[in-house]
Coordinates of N, CA and C in Angstrom, one line a residue:
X39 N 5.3 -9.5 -16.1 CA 4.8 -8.5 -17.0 C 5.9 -7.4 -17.2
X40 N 6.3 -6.8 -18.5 CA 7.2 -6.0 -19.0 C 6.6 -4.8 -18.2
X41 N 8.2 -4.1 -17.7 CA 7.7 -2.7 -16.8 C 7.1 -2.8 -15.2
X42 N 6.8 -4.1 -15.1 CA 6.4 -4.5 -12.9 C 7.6 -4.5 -12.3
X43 N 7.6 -3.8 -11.6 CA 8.7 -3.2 -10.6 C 9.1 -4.7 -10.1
X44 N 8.0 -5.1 -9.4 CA 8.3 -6.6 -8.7 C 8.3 -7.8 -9.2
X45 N 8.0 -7.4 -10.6 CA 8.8 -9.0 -11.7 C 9.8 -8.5 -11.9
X46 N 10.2 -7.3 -11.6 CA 12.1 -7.4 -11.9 C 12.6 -7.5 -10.7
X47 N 12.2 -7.4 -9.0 CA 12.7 -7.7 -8.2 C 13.1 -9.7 -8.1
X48 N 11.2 -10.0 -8.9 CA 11.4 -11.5 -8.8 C 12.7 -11.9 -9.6
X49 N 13.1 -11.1 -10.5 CA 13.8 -11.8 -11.5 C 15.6 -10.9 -11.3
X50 N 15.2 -10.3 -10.1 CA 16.8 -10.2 -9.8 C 17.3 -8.9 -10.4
X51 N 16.7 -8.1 -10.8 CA 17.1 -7.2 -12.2 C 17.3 -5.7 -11.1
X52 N 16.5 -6.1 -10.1 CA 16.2 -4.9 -9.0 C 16.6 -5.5 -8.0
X53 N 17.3 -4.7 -7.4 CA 18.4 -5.5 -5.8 C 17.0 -5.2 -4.7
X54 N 16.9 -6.5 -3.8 CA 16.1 -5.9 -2.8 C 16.5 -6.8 -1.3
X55 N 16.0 -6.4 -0.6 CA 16.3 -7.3 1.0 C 15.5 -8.6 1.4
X56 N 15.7 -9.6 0.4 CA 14.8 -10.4 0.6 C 14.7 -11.3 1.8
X57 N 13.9 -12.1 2.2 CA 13.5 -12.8 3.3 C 13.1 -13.8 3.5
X58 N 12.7 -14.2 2.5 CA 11.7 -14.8 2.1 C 11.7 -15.4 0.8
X59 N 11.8 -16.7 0.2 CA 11.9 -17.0 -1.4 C 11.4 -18.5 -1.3
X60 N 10.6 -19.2 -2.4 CA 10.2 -20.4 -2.7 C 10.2 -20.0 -4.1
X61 N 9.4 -21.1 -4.8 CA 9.1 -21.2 -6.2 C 8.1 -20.5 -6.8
X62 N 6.9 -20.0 -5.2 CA 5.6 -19.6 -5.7 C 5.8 -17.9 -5.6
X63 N 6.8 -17.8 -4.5 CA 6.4 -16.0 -3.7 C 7.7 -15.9 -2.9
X64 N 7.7 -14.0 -3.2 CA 8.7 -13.8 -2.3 C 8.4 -12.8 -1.4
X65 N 9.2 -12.5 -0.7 CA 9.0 -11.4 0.7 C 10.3 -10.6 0.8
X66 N 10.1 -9.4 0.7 CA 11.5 -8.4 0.8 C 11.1 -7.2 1.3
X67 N 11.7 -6.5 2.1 CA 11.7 -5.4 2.8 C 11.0 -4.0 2.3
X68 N 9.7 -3.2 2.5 CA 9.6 -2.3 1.2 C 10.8 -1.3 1.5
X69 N 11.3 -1.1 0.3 CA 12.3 0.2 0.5 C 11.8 1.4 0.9
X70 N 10.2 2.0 1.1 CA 9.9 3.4 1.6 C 8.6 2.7 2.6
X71 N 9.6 1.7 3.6 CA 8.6 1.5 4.8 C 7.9 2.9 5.9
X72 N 6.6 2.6 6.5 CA 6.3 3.6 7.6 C 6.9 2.8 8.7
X73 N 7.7 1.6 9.0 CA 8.0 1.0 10.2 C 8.7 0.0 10.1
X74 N 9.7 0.0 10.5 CA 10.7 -1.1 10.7 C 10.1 -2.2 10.2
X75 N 10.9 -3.2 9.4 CA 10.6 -4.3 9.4 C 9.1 -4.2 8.6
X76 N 9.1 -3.5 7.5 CA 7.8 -3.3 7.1 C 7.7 -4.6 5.4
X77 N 7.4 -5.4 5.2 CA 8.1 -6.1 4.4 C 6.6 -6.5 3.4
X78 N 6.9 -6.9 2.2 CA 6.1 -6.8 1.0 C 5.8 -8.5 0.7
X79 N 5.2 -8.8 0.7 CA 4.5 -10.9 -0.1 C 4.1 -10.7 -1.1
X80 N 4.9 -11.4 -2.2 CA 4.4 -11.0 -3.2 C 4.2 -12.5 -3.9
X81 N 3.0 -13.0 -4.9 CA 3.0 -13.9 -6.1 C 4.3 -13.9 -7.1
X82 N 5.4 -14.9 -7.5 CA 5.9 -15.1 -8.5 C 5.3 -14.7 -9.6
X83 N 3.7 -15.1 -9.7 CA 3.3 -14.9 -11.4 C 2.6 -13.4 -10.3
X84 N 2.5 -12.7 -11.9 CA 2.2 -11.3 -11.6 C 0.6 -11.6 -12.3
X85 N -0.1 -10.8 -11.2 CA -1.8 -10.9 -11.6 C -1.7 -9.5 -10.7
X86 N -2.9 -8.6 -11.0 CA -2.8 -7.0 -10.8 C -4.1 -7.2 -10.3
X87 N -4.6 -8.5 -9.4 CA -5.4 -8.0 -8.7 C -5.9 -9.7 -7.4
X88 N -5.5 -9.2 -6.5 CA -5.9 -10.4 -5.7 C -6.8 -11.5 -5.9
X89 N -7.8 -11.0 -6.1 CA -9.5 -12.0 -6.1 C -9.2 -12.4 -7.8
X90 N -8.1 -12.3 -8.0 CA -8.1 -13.2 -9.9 C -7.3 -14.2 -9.3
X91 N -6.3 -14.4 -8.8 CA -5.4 -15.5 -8.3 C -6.7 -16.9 -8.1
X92 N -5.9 -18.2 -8.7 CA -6.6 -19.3 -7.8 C -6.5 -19.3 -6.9
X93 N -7.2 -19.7 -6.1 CA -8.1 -20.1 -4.8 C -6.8 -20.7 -4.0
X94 N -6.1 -21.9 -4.8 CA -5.2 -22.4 -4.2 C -3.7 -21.3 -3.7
X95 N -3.2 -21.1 -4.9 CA -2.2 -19.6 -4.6 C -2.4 -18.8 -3.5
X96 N -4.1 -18.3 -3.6 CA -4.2 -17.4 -2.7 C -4.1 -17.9 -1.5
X97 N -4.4 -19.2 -0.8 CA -4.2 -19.6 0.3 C -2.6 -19.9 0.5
X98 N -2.1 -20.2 -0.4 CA -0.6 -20.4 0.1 C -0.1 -19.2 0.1
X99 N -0.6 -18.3 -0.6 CA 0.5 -16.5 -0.4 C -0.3 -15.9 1.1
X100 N -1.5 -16.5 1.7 CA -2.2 -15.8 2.7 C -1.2 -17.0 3.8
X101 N -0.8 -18.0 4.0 CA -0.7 -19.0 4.7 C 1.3 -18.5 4.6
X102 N 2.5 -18.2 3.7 CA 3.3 -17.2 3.9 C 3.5 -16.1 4.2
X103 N 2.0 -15.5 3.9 CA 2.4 -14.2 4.6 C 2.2 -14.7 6.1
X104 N 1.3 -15.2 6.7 CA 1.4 -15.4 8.2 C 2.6 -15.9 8.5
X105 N 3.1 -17.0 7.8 CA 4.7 -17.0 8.6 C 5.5 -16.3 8.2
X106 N 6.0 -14.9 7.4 CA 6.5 -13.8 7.5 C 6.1 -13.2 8.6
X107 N 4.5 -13.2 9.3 CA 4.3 -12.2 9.6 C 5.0 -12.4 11.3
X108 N 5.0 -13.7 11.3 CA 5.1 -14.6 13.1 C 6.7 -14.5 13.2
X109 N 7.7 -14.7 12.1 CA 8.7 -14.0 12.1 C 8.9 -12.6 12.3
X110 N 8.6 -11.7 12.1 CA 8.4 -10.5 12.1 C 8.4 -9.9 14.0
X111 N 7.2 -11.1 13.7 CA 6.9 -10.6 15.7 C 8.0 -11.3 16.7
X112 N 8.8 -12.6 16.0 CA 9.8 -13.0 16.9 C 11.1 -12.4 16.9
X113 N 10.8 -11.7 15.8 CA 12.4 -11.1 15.5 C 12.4 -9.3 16.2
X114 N 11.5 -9.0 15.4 CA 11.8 -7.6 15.8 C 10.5 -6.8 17.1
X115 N 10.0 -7.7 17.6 CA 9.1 -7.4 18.7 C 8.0 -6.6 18.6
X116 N 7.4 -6.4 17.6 CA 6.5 -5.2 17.5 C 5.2 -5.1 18.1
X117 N 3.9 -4.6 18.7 CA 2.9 -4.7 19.6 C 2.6 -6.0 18.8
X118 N 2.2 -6.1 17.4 CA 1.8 -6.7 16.5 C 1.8 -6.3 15.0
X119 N 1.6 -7.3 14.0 CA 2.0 -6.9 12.2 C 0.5 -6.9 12.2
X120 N 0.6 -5.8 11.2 CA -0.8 -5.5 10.6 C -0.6 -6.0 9.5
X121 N -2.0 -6.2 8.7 CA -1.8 -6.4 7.5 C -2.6 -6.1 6.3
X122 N -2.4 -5.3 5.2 CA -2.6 -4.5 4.5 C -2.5 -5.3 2.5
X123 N -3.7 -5.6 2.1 CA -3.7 -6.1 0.5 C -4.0 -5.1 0.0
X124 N -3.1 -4.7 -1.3 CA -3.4 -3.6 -2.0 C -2.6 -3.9 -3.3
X125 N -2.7 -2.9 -4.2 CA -2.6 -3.4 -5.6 C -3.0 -1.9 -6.0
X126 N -2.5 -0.8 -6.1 CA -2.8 0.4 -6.7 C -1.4 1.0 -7.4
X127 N -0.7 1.6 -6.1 CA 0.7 1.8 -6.6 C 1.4 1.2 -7.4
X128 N 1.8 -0.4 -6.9 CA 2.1 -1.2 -7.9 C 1.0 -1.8 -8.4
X129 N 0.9 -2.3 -10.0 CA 0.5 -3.1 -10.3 C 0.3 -4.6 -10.0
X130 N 0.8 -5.0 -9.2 CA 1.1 -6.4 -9.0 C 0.5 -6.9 -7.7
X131 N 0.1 -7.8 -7.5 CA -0.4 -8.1 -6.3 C 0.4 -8.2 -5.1
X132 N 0.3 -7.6 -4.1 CA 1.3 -7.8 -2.7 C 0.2 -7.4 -1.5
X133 N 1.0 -8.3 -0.9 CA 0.6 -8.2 0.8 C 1.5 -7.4 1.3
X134 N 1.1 -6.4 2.1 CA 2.3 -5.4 3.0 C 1.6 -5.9 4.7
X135 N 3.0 -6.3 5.2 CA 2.9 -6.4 6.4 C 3.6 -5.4 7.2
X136 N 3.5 -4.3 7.9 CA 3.1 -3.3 8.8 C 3.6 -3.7 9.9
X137 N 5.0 -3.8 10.6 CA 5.1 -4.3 12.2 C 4.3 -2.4 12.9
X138 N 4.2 -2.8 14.1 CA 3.2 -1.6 15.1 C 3.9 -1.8 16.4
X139 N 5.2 -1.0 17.0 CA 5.2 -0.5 17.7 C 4.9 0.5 18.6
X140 N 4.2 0.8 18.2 CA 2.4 1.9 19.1 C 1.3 1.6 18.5
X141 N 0.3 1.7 19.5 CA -1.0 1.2 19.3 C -1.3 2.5 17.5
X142 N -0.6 3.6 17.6 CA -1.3 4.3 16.3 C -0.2 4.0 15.7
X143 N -0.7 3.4 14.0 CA 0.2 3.2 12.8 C 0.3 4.3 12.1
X144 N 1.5 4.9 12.0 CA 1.9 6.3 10.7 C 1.7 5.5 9.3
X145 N 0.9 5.8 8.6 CA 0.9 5.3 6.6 C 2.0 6.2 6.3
X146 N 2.8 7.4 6.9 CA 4.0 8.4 6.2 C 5.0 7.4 6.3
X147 N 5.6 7.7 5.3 CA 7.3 6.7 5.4 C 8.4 7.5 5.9
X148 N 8.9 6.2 6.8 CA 9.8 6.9 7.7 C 10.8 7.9 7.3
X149 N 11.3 9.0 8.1 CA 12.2 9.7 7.3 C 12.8 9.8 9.1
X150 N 14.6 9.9 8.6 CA 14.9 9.8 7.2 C 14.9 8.2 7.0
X151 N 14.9 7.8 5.7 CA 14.3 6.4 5.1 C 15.9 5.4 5.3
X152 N 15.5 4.4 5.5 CA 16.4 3.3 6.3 C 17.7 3.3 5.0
X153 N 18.9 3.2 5.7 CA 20.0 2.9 4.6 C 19.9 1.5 4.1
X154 N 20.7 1.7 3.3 CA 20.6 -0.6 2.7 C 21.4 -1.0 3.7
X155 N 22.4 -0.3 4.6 CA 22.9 -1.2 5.7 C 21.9 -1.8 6.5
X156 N 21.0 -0.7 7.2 CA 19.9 -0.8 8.2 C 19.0 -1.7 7.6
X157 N 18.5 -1.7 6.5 CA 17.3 -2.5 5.6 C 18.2 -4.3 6.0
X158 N 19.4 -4.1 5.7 CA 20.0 -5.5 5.8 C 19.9 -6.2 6.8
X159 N 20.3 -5.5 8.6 CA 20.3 -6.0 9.2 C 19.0 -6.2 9.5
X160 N 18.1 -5.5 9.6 CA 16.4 -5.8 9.4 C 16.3 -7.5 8.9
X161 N 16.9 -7.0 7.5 CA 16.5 -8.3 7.0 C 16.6 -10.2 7.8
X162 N 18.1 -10.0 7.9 CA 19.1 -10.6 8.4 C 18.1 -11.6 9.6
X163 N 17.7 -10.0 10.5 CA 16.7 -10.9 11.5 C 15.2 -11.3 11.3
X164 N 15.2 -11.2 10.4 CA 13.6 -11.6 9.9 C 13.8 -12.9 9.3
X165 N 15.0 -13.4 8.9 CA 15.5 -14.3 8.0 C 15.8 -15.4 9.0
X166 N 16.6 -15.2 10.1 CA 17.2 -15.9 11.2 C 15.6 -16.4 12.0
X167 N 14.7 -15.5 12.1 CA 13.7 -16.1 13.1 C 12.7 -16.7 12.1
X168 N 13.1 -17.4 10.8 CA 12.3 -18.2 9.7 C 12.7 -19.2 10.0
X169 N 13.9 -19.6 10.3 CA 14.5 -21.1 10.7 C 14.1 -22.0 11.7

Protein backbone atom coordinates (compact mmCIF):
# COMPACT_ATOMS: atom_id res chain seq x y z
CA UNK A 1 0.00 0.00 0.00
CA UNK A 2 1.41 3.57 -1.20
CA UNK A 3 2.57 5.57 2.09
CA UNK A 4 2.91 1.98 4.77
CA UNK A 5 5.81 2.51 6.58
CA UNK A 6 6.23 -1.32 6.61
CA UNK A 7 5.73 -2.00 2.84
CA UNK A 8 8.62 0.19 2.44
CA UNK A 9 10.59 -1.66 5.13
CA UNK A 10 9.26 -4.94 3.17
CA UNK A 11 10.46 -3.51 0.10
CA UNK A 12 13.89 -2.21 1.33
CA UNK A 13 13.21 1.45 0.78
CA UNK A 14 13.41 1.92 4.81
CA UNK A 15 16.63 0.42 6.45
CA UNK A 16 15.66 -1.77 9.41
CA UNK A 17 17.26 -4.65 11.76
CA UNK A 18 15.83 -7.47 10.40
CA UNK A 19 15.66 -11.11 11.78
CA UNK A 20 13.61 -12.65 10.35
CA UNK A 21 12.65 -12.91 6.34
CA UNK A 22 10.65 -15.66 4.15
CA UNK A 23 8.35 -15.00 1.19
CA UNK A 24 5.26 -14.62 3.49
CA UNK A 25 6.65 -12.17 6.61
CA UNK A 26 9.25 -10.41 8.19
CA UNK A 27 10.51 -9.62 11.69
CA UNK A 28 12.74 -6.49 12.51
CA UNK A 29 13.64 -4.79 15.55
CA UNK A 30 10.94 -1.77 16.36
CA UNK A 31 13.13 1.34 16.21
CA UNK A 32 11.19 3.10 19.41
CA UNK A 33 11.26 -0.31 21.52
CA UNK A 34 10.03 -0.15 25.51
CA UNK A 35 12.68 -3.26 25.84
CA UNK A 36 15.42 -4.73 24.45
CA UNK A 37 14.93 -7.01 21.82
CA UNK A 38 11.48 -5.71 21.29
CA UNK A 39 10.81 -6.84 17.59
CA UNK A 40 7.78 -6.36 15.08
CA UNK A 41 6.03 -9.78 12.67
CA UNK A 42 4.75 -8.48 10.07
CA UNK A 43 2.51 -9.98 6.70
CA UNK A 44 4.38 -9.32 3.33
CA UNK A 45 0.89 -8.39 1.80
CA UNK A 46 -0.33 -5.34 3.78
CA UNK A 47 -4.12 -5.89 5.18
CA UNK A 48 -4.83 -3.06 8.12
CA UNK A 49 -6.43 -5.38 10.08
CA UNK A 50 -5.73 -8.94 11.45
CA UNK A 51 -9.17 -10.87 11.47
CA UNK A 52 -9.22 -9.97 7.41
CA UNK A 53 -6.05 -12.13 6.71
CA UNK A 54 -6.91 -15.88 5.64
CA UNK A 55 -7.09 -18.24 8.16
CA UNK A 56 -4.14 -19.86 6.65
CA UNK A 57 -1.59 -16.63 6.74
CA UNK A 58 -2.83 -15.99 10.06
CA UNK A 59 -1.69 -19.31 11.39
CA UNK A 60 1.59 -19.14 9.72
CA UNK A 61 2.33 -15.30 10.92
CA UNK A 62 0.98 -16.65 14.56
CA UNK A 63 3.20 -20.03 14.20
CA UNK A 64 6.52 -17.29 13.19
CA UNK A 65 5.91 -15.15 15.52
CA UNK A 66 6.25 -18.03 18.13
CA UNK A 67 9.60 -18.93 16.71
CA UNK A 68 10.72 -15.28 16.84
CA UNK A 69 9.44 -15.23 20.05
CA UNK A 70 11.53 -18.74 21.40
CA UNK A 71 14.49 -17.01 19.78
CA UNK A 72 14.05 -14.00 21.66
CA UNK A 73 14.01 -16.03 25.04
CA UNK A 74 17.21 -18.05 23.86
CA UNK A 75 19.11 -15.20 22.86
CA UNK A 76 18.49 -12.46 25.06
CA UNK A 77 17.07 -14.12 28.36
CA UNK A 78 14.14 -12.27 29.19
CA UNK A 79 11.59 -13.46 32.24
CA UNK A 80 9.45 -14.12 29.11
CA UNK A 81 8.12 -12.25 25.44
CA UNK A 82 4.82 -10.94 25.66
CA UNK A 83 2.78 -10.46 22.97
CA UNK A 84 0.95 -7.72 21.73
CA UNK A 85 -1.56 -7.52 17.98
CA UNK A 86 -2.22 -4.12 17.11
CA UNK A 87 -2.86 -2.17 14.00
CA UNK A 88 -3.56 1.50 15.09
CA UNK A 89 -0.33 3.45 14.75
CA UNK A 90 0.61 1.76 11.78
CA UNK A 91 -1.70 0.78 9.34
CA UNK A 92 -0.53 -2.53 8.62
CA UNK A 93 -0.89 -5.52 10.47
CA UNK A 94 1.93 -6.52 13.01
CA UNK A 95 2.59 -8.60 15.86
CA UNK A 96 4.88 -6.78 18.57
CA UNK A 97 6.77 -9.07 20.62
CA UNK A 98 7.71 -7.44 24.09
CA UNK A 99 10.88 -9.33 25.74
CA UNK A 100 10.12 -8.74 30.04
CA UNK A 101 12.87 -8.51 32.03
CA UNK A 102 10.70 -7.60 35.23
CA UNK A 103 7.62 -9.00 36.08
CA UNK A 104 6.19 -5.05 35.28
CA UNK A 105 6.27 -4.08 31.43
CA UNK A 106 7.05 -0.15 30.68
CA UNK A 107 4.66 0.62 27.17
CA UNK A 108 7.21 4.16 27.45
CA UNK A 109 10.12 3.69 24.91
CA UNK A 110 13.21 3.41 26.17
CA UNK A 111 15.20 6.50 26.47
CA UNK A 112 17.70 7.16 25.61
CA UNK A 113 16.51 5.02 22.40
CA UNK A 114 18.96 2.22 21.20
CA UNK A 115 21.68 3.40 18.59
CA UNK A 116 21.66 1.34 15.11
CA UNK A 117 24.94 -0.11 16.51
CA UNK A 118 23.07 -1.50 19.73
CA UNK A 119 19.72 -2.37 17.51
CA UNK A 120 22.47 -4.45 15.44
CA UNK A 121 23.93 -6.39 17.79
CA UNK A 122 20.40 -7.06 19.29
CA UNK A 123 19.68 -8.15 16.03
CA UNK A 124 22.70 -10.31 15.30
CA UNK A 125 21.57 -12.40 18.46
CA UNK A 126 18.14 -12.93 17.74
CA UNK A 127 19.30 -14.04 14.23
CA UNK A 128 22.14 -16.56 15.51
CA UNK A 129 19.52 -18.24 18.06
CA UNK A 130 17.07 -18.90 14.69
CA UNK A 131 19.61 -21.35 13.41
Amino acid sequence: MKGCVFCKVIQKKIPAQIVYEDKESLAFLDAFPCSVGQTLVIPKKHSCYIFDIEDRDYAKLLLKTKKIAKAIDKSLKPIRTIVVVEGFMIDHVHVRLHPCYERHLSLKPLEPRPSEKELEKTAMKIRSALN
